[in-house]
Structures are given as structure tokens and as C-alpha cells.
CSV table of C-alpha atoms and ligand atoms in Angstrom, one decimal:
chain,number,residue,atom,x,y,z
A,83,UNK,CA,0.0,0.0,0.0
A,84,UNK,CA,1.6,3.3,-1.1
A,85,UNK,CA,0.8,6.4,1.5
A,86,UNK,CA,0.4,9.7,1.0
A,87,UNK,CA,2.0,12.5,3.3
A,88,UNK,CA,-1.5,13.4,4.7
A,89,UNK,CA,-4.9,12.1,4.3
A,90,UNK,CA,-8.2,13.6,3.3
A,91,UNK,CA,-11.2,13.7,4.5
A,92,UNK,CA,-14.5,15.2,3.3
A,93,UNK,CA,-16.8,17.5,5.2
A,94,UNK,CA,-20.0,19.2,5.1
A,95,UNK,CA,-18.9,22.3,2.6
A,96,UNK,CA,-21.2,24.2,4.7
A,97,UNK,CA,-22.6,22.2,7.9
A,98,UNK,CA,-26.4,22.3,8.9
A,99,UNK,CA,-24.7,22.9,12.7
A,100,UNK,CA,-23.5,26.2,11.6
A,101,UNK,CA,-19.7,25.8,13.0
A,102,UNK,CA,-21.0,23.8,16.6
A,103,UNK,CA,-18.8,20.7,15.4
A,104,UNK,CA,-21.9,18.3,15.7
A,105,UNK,CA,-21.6,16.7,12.6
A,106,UNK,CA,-19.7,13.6,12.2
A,107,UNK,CA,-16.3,14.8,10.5
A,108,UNK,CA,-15.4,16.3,14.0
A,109,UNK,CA,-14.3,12.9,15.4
A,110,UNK,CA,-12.4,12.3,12.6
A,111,UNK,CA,-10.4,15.3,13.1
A,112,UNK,CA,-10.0,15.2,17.0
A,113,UNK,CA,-8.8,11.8,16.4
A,114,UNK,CA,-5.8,13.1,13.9
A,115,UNK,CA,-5.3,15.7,15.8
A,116,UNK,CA,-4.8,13.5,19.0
A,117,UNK,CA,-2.2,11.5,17.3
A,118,UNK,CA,-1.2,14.6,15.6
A,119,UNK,CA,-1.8,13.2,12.1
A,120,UNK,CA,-2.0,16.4,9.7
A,121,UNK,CA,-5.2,16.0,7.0
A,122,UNK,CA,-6.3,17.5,4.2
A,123,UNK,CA,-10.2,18.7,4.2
A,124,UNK,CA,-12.3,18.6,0.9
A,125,UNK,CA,-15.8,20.2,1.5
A,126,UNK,CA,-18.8,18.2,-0.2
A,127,UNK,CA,-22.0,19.9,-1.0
A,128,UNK,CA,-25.2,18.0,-0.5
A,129,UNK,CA,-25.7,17.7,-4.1
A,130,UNK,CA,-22.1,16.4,-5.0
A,131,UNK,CA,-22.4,14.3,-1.3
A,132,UNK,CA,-25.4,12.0,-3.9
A,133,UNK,CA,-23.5,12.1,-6.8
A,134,UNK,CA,-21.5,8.7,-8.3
A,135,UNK,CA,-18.0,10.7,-7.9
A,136,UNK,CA,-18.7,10.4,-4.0
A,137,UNK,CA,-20.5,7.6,-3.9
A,138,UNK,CA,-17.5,5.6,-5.2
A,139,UNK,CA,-15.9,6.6,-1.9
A,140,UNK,CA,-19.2,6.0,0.3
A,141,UNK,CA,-21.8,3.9,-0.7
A,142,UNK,CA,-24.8,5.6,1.5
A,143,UNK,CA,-23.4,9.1,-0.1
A,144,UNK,CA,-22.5,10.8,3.6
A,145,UNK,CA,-19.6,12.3,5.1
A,146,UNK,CA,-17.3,11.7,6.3
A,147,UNK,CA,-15.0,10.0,4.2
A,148,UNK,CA,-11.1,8.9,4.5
A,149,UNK,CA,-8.3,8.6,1.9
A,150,UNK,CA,-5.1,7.8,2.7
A,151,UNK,CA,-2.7,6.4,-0.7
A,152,UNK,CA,-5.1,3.7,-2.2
A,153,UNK,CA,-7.2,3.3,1.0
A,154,UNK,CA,-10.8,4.8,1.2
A,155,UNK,CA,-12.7,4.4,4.2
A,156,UNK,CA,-15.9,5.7,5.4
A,157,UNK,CA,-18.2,4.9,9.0
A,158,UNK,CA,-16.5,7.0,11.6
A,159,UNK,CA,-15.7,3.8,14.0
A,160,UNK,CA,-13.6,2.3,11.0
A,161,UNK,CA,-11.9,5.5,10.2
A,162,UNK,CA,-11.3,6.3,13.6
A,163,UNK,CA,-10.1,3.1,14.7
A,164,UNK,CA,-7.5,2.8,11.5
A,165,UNK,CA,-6.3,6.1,13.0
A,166,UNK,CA,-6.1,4.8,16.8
A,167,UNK,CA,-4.6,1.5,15.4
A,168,UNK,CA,-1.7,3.4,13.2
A,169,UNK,CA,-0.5,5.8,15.5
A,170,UNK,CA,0.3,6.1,19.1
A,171,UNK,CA,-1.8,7.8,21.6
A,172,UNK,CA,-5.7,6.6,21.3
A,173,UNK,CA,-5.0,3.2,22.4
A,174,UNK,CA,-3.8,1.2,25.2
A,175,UNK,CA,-0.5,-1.0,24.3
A,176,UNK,CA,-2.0,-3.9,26.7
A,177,UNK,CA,-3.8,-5.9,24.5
A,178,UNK,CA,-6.9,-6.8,26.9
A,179,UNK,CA,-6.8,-2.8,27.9
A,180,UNK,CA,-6.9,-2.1,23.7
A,181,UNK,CA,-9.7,-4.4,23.2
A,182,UNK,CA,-11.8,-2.8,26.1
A,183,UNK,CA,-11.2,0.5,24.6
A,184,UNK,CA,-12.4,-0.7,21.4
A,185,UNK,CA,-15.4,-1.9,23.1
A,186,UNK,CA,-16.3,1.3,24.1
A,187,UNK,CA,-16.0,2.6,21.0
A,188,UNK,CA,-18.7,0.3,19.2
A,189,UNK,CA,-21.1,0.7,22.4
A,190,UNK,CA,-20.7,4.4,21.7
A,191,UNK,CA,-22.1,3.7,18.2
A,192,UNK,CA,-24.1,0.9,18.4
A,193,UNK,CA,-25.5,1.5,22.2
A,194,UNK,CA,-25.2,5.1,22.9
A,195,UNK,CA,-25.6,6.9,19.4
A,196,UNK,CA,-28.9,5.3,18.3
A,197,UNK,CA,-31.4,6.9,20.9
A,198,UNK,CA,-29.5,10.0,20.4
A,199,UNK,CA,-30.1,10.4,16.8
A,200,UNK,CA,-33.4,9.0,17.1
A,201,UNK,CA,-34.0,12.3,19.9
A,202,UNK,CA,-32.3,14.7,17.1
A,203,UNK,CA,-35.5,12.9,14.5
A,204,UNK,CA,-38.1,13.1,17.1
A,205,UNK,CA,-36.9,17.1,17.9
A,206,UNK,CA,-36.3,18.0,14.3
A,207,UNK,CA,-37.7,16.0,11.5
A,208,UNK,CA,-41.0,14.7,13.4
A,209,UNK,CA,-41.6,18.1,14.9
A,210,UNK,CA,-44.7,18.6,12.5
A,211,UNK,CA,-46.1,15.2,12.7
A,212,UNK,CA,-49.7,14.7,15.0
A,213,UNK,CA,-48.1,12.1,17.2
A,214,UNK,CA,-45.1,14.2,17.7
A,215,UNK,CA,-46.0,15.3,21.1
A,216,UNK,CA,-47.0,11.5,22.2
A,217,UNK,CA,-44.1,10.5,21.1
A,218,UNK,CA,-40.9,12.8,22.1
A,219,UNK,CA,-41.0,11.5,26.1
A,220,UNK,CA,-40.9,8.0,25.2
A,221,UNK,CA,-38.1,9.2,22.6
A,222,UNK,CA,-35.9,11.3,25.6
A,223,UNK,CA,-36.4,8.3,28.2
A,224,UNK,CA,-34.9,5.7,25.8
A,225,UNK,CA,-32.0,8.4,26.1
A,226,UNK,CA,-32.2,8.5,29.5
A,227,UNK,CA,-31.8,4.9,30.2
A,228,UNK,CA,-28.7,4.9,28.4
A,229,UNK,CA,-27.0,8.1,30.3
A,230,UNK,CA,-28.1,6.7,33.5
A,231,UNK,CA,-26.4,3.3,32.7
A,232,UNK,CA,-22.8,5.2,31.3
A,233,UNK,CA,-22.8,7.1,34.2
A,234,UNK,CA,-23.2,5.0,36.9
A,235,UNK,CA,-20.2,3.0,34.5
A,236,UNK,CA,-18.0,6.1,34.7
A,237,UNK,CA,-19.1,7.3,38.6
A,238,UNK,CA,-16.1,9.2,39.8
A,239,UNK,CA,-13.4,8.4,37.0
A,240,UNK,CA,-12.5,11.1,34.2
A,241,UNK,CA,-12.3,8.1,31.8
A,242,UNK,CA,-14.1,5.4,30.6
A,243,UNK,CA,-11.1,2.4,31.2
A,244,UNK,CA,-8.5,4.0,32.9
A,245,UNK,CA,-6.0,6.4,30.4
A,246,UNK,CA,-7.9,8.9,28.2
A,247,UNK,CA,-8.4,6.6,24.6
A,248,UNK,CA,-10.7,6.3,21.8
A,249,UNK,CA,-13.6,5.0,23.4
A,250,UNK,CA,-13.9,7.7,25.6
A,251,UNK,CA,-13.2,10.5,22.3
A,252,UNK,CA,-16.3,8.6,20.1
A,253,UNK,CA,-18.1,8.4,23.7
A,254,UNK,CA,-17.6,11.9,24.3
A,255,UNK,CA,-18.4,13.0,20.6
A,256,UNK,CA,-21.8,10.9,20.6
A,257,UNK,CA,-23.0,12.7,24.3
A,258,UNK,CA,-22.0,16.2,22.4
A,259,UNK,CA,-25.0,15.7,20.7
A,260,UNK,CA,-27.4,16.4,23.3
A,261,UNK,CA,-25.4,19.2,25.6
A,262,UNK,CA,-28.4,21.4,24.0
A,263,UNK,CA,-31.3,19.2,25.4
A,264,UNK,CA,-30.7,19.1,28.8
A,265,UNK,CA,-30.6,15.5,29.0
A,266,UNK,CA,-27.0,15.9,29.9
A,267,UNK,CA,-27.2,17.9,32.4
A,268,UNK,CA,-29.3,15.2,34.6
A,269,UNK,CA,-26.0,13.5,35.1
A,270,UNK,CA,-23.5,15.6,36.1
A,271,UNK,CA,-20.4,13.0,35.8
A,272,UNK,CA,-21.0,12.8,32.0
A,273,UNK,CA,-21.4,16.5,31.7
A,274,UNK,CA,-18.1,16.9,33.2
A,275,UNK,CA,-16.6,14.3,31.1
A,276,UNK,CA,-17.9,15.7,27.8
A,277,UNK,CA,-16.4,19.4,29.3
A,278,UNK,CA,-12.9,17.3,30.4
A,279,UNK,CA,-13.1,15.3,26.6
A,280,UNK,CA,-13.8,19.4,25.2
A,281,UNK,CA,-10.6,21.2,27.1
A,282,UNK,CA,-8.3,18.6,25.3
A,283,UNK,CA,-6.0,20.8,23.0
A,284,UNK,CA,-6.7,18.2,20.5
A,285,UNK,CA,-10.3,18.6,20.3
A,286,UNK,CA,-9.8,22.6,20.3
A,287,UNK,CA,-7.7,22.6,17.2
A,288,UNK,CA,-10.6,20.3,15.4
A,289,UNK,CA,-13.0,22.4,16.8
A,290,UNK,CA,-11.5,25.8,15.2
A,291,UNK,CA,-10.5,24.0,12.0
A,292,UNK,CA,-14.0,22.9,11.6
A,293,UNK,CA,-15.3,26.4,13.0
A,294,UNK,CA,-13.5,28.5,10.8
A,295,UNK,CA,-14.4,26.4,7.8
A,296,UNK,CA,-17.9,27.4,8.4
A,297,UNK,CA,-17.2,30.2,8.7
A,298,UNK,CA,-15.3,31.2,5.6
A,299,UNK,CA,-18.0,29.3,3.7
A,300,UNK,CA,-17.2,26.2,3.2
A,301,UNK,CA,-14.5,27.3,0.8
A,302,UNK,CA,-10.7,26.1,2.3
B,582,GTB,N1,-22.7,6.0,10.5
B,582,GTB,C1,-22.1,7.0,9.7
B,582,GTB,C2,-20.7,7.4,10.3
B,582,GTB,O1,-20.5,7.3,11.5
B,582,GTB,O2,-19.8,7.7,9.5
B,582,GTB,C3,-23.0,8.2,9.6
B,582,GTB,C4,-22.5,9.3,8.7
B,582,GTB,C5,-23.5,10.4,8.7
B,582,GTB,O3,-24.7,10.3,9.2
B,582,GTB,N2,-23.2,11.5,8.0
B,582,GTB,C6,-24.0,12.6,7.9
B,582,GTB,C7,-24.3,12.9,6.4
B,582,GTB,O4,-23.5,12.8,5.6
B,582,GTB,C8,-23.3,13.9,8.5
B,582,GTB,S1,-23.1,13.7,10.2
B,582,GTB,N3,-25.6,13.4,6.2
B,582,GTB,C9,-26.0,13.7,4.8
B,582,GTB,C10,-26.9,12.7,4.2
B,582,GTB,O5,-27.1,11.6,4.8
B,582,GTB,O6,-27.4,13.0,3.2
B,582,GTB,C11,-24.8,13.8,10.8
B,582,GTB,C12,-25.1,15.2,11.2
B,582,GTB,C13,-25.6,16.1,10.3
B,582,GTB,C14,-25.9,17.4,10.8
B,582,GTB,C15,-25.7,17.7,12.1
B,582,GTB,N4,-26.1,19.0,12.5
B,582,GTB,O7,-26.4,19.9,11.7
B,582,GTB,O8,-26.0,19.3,13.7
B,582,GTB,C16,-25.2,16.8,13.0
B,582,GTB,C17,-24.9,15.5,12.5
């Protein structure tokens, strides 16, 4: 496999989130910038996002994407874990410490994640529907269930399995999701994880880099 001296990914060209770093690219970056990986950034409109030029690189036409030499990849677990697997920094050397971590990073996805988007629907996209209304507490309790679970997990520790790794960046990037809802703040162990997972210089640079790409219009 021949590398390249810095990957790509591709990002909203102008993201619905307005600069708040809640689309999915942001874990991407904050896991290069944690291993201190430089990257390239190509913005995709939502046109170009459907198109067969993109789709060749992601089947389900989304963002983000990864290219690195002759290897695409897209789902953030598997671009984030080829990142955390490559370099030092996001994962334990112990091998039964590296496979918990790992674990923590498909629970974010597969356990945590789901509700959450399934909140963002209920909020945004069912807003207008009749059963809306009905629905939305059963929607935020499914949530609730979940937070309450993590943080009786994480009780008084700053991270997830002992050393900062990627489980607790994808776990901290999934919760992001709902500091607007107030959800969060029921549990304040988890709200002060996300804030500890924020003030890490790492996620600051991909914050700004995604920030500022919003705000100079998508255009790099
Ligand atoms: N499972 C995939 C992964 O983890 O990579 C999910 C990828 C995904 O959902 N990508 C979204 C996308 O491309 C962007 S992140 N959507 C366009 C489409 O499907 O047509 C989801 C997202 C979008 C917007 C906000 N926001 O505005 O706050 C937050 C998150």
C-alpha cells in the first residue's frame, strides 16, 4: 500500500450545525489531531455528497470519508479506529486494555448513538407530525436509560477504562450531541466528562479548523 503524506477527509462544505462541530467529520479530526496526524479537508456539497463521484468513496453518499494512498474508508468507528490502530496515543499498548477500549467505542455507536439520533429525528424532523408530542417523552427516556447506565459506569473516574483513549473520544463525541437538550445535564459525571473530553487541546484545534471552515463558507 503506497501512503500519501497526509490524508483527506470530506466534510459538510457548509454544515447544517452552523460551526458547533456536531456533525460527524469532527471525530475524525479530533482523532488526527490526537495522534497529531496532519489532514487534508475537501468540502462536499449535498448535491455532490449523492453524486457517483462520492458515492465511489461512500456507498450511502455521507460524510465523512477517508483517503489515505489507495485506501478509502468511510463509517467514523472504522476511520477512527484505522487512526487509533496506526499511531500512538488513542489506544492502550495492553492488548486486553486495547480491546476494552475498542469496546467502548462500538457501544458508543451501536449502544449510545442510536437513541440520540433517534432524539435529534423526534426534535427535528417529526416536529410537525400529530403524534409528535405523544411520542418525544418515550423518545428522551430511551436516552435517559442509556446516560443513566454510562454514568453509573463512569461514577467518579475522568475516563471510561483507565487512560484517556478512543472510546472515551467517540463516547464523548456521541454525548455532544445532546449538551443542548438538557438530557446531559441530569448527570453531572457525564457532563463533566464531555467538558474534560472538550478542554483537550486536540479537540480545540478540530473544533477551530471545523469552526473556521464554516465560517469562511465552506471554501478552504
Ligand atoms: N454511520 C455513519 C458514520 O458514522 O460515518 C453516519 C454518517 C452520517 O450520518 N453522515 C451525515 C451525512 O452525511 C453527516 S453527520 N448526512 C447527509 C446525508 O445523509 O445526506 C450527521 C449530522 C448532520 C448534521 C448535524 N447538525 O447539523 O447538527 C449533525 C450531525
Amino acid at each position: 500500500m503506497t501512503l500519501q503524506a497526509k490524508p483527506t477527509i470530506t466534510v459538510f462544505e457548509r454544515s447544517p450545525d452552523e460551526g458547533k462541530g456536531l456533525a460527524r467529520d469532527m471525530r475524525v479530526r479530533w482523532a488526527l489531531e490526537e495522534v497529531g496526524q496532519p489532514y487534508e479537508v475537501r468540502p462536499v456539497s449535498f448535491s455532490a455528497m449523492k453524486e457517483a463521484a462520492h458515492r465511489t468513496l461512500h456507498p450511502f453518499g455521507q460524510i465523512p470519508t477517508y483517503e489515505d494512498g489507495d485506501l478509502t474508508l468511510f463509517e467514523t468507528g472504522a476511520i477512527v479506529l484505522h487512526i487509533a490502530t496506526r499511531h500512538t496515543g488513542l489506544l492502550p499498548n495492553d492488548a486486553a486494555a486495547r480491546a476494552r477500549a475498542t469496546a467502548w467505542m462500538f457501544a458508543a455507536l451501536s449502544t449510545v448513538e442510536p437513541p440520540i439520533i433517534e432524539l435529534t429525528n423526534a426534535r427535528i424532523l417529526e416536529s410537525d407530525k400529530p403524534w409528535s408530542a405523544e411520542r418525544l417523552p418515550l423518545v428522551e427516556e430511551r436516552v435517559r436509560v442509556r446516560l443513566a447506565d454510562l454514568s453509573r459506569r463512569l461514577g467518579n473516574a475522568n475516563w471510561l477504562d483507565g487512560g484517556f483513549s478512543a472510546g472515551d473520544l467517540m463516547t464523548a463525541d456521541v454525548l455532544r450531541r445532546l449538551t443542548r437538550s438538557g438530557l446531559l445535564g441530569e448527570f453531572a459525571n457525564l457532563e463533566a466528562f464531555v467538558a474534560r473530553a472538550e478542554a483537550r487541546p486536540a479537540f480545540k484545534r478540530a473544533f477551530e479548523a471545523q469552526r473556521s471552515l464554516f465560517h469562511r463558507g465552506g471554501i478552504v
